[in-house]
PDB file of C-alpha atoms and ligand atoms in Angstrom:
ATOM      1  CA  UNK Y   1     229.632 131.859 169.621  1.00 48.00           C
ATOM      2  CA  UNK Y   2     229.244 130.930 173.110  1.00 57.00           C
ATOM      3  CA  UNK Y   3     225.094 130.699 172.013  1.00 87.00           C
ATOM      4  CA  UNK Y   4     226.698 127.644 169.928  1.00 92.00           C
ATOM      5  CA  UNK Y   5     227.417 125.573 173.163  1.00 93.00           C
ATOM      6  CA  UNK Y   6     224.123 126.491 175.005  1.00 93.00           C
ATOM      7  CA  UNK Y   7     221.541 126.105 171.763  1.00 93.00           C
ATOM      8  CA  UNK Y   8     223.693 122.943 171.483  1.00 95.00           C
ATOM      9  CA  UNK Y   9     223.245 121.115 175.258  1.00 94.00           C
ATOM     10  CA  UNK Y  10     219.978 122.071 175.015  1.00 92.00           C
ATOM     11  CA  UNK Y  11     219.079 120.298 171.785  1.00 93.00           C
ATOM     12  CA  UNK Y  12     221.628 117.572 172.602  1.00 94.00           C
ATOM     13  CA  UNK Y  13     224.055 118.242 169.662  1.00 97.00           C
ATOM     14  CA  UNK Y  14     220.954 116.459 167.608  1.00 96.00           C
ATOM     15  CA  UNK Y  15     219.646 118.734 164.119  1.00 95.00           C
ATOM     16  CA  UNK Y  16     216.770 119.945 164.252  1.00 93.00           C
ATOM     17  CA  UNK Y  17     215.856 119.326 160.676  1.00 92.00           C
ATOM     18  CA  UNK Y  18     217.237 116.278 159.636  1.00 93.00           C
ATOM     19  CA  UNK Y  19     217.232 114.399 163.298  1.00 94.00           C
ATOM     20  CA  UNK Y  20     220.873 113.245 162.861  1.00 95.00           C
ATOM     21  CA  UNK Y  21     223.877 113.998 165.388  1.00 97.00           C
ATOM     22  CA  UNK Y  22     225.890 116.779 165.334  1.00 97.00           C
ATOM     23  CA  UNK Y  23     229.435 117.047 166.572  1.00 96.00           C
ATOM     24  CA  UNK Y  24     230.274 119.772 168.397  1.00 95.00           C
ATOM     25  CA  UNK Y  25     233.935 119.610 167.802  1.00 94.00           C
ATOM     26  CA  UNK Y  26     233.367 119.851 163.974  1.00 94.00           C
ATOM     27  CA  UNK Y  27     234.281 123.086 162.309  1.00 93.00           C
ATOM     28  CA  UNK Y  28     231.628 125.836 161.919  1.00 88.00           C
ATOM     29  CA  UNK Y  29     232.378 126.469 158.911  1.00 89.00           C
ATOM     30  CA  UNK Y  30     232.079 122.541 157.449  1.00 91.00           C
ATOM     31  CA  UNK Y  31     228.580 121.761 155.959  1.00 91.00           C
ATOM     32  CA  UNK Y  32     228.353 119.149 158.860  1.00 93.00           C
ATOM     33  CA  UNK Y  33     229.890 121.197 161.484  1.00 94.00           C
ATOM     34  CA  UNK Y  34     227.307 123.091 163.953  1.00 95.00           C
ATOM     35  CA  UNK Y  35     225.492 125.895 163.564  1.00 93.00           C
ATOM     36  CA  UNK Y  36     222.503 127.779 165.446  1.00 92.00           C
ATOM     37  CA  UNK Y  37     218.995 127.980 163.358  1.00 89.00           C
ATOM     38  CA  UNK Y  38     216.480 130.338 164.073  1.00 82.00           C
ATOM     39  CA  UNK Y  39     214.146 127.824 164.124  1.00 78.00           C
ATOM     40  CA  UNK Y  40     210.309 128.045 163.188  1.00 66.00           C
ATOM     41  CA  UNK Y  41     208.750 131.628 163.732  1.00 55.00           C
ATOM     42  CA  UNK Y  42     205.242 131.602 164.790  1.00 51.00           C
ATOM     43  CA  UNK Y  43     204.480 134.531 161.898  1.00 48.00           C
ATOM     44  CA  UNK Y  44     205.530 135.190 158.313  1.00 49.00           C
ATOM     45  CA  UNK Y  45     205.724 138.773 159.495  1.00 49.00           C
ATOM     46  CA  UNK Y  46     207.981 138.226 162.505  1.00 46.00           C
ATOM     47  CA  UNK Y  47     211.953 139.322 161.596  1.00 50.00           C
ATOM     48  CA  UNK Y  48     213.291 138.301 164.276  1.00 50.00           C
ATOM     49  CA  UNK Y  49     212.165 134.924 165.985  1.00 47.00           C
ATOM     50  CA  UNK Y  50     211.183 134.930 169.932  1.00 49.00           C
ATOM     51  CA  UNK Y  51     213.386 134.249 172.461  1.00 51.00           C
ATOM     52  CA  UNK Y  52     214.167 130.703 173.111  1.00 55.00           C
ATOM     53  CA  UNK Y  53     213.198 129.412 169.711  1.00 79.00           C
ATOM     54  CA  UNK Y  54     217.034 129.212 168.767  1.00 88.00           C
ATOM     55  CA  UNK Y  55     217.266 125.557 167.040  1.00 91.00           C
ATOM     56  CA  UNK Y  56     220.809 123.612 167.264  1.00 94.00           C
ATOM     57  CA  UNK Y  57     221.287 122.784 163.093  1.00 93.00           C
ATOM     58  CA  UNK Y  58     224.077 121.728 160.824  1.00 94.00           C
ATOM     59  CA  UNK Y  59     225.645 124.181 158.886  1.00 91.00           C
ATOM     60  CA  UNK Y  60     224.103 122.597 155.838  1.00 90.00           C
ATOM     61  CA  UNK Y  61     220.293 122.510 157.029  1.00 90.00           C
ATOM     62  CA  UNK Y  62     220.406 125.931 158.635  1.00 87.00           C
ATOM     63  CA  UNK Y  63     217.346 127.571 157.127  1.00 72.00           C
ATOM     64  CA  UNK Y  64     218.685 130.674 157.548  1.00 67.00           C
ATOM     65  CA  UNK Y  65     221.127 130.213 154.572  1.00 62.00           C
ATOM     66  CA  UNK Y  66     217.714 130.181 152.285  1.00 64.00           C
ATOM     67  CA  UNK Y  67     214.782 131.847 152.389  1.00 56.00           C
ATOM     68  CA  UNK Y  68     212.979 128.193 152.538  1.00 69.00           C
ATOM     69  CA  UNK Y  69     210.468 127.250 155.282  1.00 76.00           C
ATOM     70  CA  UNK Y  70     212.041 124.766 157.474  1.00 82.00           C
ATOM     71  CA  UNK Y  71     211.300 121.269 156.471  1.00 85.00           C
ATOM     72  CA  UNK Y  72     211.093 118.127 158.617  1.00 91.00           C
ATOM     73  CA  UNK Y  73     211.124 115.123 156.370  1.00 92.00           C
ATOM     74  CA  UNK Y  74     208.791 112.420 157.131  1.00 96.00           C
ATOM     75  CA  UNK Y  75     210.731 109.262 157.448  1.00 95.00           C
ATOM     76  CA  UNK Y  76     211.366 107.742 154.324  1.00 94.00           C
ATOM     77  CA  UNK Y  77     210.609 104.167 156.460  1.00 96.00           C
ATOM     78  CA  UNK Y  78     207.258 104.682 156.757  1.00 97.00           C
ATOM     79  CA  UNK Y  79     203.971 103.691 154.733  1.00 97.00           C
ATOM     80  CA  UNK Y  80     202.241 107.086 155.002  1.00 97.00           C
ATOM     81  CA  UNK Y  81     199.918 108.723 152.414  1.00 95.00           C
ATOM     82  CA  UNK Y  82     199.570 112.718 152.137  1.00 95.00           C
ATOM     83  CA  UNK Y  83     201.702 113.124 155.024  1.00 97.00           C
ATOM     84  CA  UNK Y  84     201.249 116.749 156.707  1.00 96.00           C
ATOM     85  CA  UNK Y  85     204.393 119.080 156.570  1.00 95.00           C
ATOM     86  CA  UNK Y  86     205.370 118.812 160.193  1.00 95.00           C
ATOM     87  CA  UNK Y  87     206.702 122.154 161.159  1.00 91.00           C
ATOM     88  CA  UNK Y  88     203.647 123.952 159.887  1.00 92.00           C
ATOM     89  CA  UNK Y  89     201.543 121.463 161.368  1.00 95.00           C
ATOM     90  CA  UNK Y  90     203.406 121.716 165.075  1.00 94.00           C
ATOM     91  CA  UNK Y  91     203.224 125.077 165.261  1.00 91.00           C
ATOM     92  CA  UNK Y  92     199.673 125.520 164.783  1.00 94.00           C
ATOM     93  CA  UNK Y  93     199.064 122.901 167.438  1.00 95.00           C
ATOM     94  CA  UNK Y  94     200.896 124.508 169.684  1.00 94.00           C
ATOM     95  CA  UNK Y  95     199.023 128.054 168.574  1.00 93.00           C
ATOM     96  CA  UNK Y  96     195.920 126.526 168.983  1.00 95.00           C
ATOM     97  CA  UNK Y  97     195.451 123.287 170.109  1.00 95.00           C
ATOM     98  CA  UNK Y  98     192.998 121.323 168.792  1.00 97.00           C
ATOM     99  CA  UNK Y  99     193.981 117.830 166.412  1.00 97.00           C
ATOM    100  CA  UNK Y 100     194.903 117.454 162.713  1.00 97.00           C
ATOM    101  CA  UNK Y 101     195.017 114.426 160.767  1.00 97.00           C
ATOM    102  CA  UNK Y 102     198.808 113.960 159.700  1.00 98.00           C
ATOM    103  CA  UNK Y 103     198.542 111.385 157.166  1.00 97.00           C
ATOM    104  CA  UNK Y 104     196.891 108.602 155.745  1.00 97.00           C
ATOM    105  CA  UNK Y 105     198.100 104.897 156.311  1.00 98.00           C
ATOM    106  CA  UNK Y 106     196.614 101.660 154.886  1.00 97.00           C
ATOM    107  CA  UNK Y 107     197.036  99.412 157.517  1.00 97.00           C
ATOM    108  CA  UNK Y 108     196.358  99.891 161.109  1.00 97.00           C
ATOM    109  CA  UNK Y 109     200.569  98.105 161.532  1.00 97.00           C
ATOM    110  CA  UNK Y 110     201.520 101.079 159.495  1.00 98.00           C
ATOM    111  CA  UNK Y 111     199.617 103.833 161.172  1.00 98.00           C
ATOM    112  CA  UNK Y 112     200.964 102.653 164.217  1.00 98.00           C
ATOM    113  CA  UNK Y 113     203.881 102.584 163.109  1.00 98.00           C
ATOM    114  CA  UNK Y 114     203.616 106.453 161.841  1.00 98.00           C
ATOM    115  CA  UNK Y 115     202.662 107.505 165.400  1.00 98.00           C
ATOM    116  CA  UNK Y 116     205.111 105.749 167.163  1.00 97.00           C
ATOM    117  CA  UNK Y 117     207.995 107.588 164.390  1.00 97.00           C
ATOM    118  CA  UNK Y 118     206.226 110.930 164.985  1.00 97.00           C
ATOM    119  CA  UNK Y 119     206.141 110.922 168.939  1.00 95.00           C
ATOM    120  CA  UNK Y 120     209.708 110.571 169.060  1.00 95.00           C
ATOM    121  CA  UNK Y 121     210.210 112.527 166.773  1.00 96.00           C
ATOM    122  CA  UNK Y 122     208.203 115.248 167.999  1.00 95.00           C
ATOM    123  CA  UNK Y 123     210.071 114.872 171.588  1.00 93.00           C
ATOM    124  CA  UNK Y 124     213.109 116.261 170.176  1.00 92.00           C
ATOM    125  CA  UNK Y 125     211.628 118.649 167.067  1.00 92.00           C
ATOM    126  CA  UNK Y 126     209.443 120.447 170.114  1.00 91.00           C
ATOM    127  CA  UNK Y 127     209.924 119.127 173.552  1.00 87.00           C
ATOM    128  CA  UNK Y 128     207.547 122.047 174.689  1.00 88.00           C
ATOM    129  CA  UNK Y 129     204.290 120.795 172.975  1.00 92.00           C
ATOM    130  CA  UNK Y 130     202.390 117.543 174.780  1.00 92.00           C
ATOM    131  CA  UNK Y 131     200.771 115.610 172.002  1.00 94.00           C
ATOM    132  CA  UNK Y 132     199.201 112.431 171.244  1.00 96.00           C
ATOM    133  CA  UNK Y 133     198.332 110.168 169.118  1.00 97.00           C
ATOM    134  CA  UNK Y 134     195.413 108.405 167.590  1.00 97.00           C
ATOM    135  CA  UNK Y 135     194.758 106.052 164.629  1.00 98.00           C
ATOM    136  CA  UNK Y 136     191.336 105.821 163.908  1.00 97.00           C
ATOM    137  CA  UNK Y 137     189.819 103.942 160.608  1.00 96.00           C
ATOM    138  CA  UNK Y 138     188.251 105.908 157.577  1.00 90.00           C
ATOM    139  CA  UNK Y 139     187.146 105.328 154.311  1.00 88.00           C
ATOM    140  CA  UNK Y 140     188.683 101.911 154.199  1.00 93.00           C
ATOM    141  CA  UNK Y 141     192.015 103.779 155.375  1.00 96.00           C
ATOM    142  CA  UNK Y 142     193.802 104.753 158.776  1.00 98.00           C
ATOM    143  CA  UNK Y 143     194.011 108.087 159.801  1.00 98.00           C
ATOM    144  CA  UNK Y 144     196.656 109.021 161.983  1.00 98.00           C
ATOM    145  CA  UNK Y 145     195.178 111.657 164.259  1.00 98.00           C
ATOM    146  CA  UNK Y 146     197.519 113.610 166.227  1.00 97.00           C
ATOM    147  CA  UNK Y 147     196.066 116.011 168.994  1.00 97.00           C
ATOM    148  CA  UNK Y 148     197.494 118.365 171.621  1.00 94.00           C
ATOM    149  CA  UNK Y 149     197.534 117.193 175.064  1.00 82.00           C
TER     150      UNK Y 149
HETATM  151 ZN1   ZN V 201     220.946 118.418 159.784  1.00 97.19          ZN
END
């Protein structure tokens, strides 16, 4: 498993799914102990997933124990209506560019707050795709915009 250690630097021993720390001296074979996730493919058709987009996960998340699309949960912090499943919604970003609004807020405090959560997030989740945000009001609502740079 030396793809273990180098999947792992790379992602700095951080899940990919759930965001939380992973310790590279815990057992493989513990549901918190490390493991390497295919990650998100860029088709339903695609069997194998392109070089590179190798995710560090715990053993636990690993999507590849399920059949399940890989979810990244919105954090359960923030004010956020009809929030946009955020590994679908990177990965057509980063296909096509463009902006999508994420979610609904109803204050401007929490919008902001949203984008600030989600750029961070997004540093780690895909440190390959610039993106921005933008919170712009709507039908008595905030709309947090987020756009590829
Ligand atoms: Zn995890």
């Amino acid at each position: 498993m030396s793809n273990l250690s180098t999947v792992g630097d790379r992602d700095s021993w951080r899940c990919w799914l759930c965001d939380e720390p992973v310790d590279p001296g815990a057992s493989v074979n513990s549901d918190l102990g490390p493991s390497v996730d295919l990650g998100a493919t860029t088709s339903k058709k695609a069997k194998k997933p392109a070089a590179g987009t190798e995710r560090l996960a715990h053993r636990a998340c690993n999507t590849r124990k399920g059949a399940v699309a890989p979810v990244v949960p919105w954090s359960p912090d923030l004010f956020v209506v009809d929030p946009a499943p955020i590994v679908a919604t990177v990965e057509r970003l980063g296909r096509k560019g463009g902006r999508e609004v994420v979610a609904r807020c109803s204050s401007r405090a929490d919008a902001d707050q949203a984008a600030a959560w989600l750029v961070d997030r997004l540093s780690r989740l895909a440190p390959g795709l610039a993106v921005t945000t933008q919170v712009e009001p709507g039908g008595g609502q905030f709309l947090l915009v987020l756009r590829a740079a």
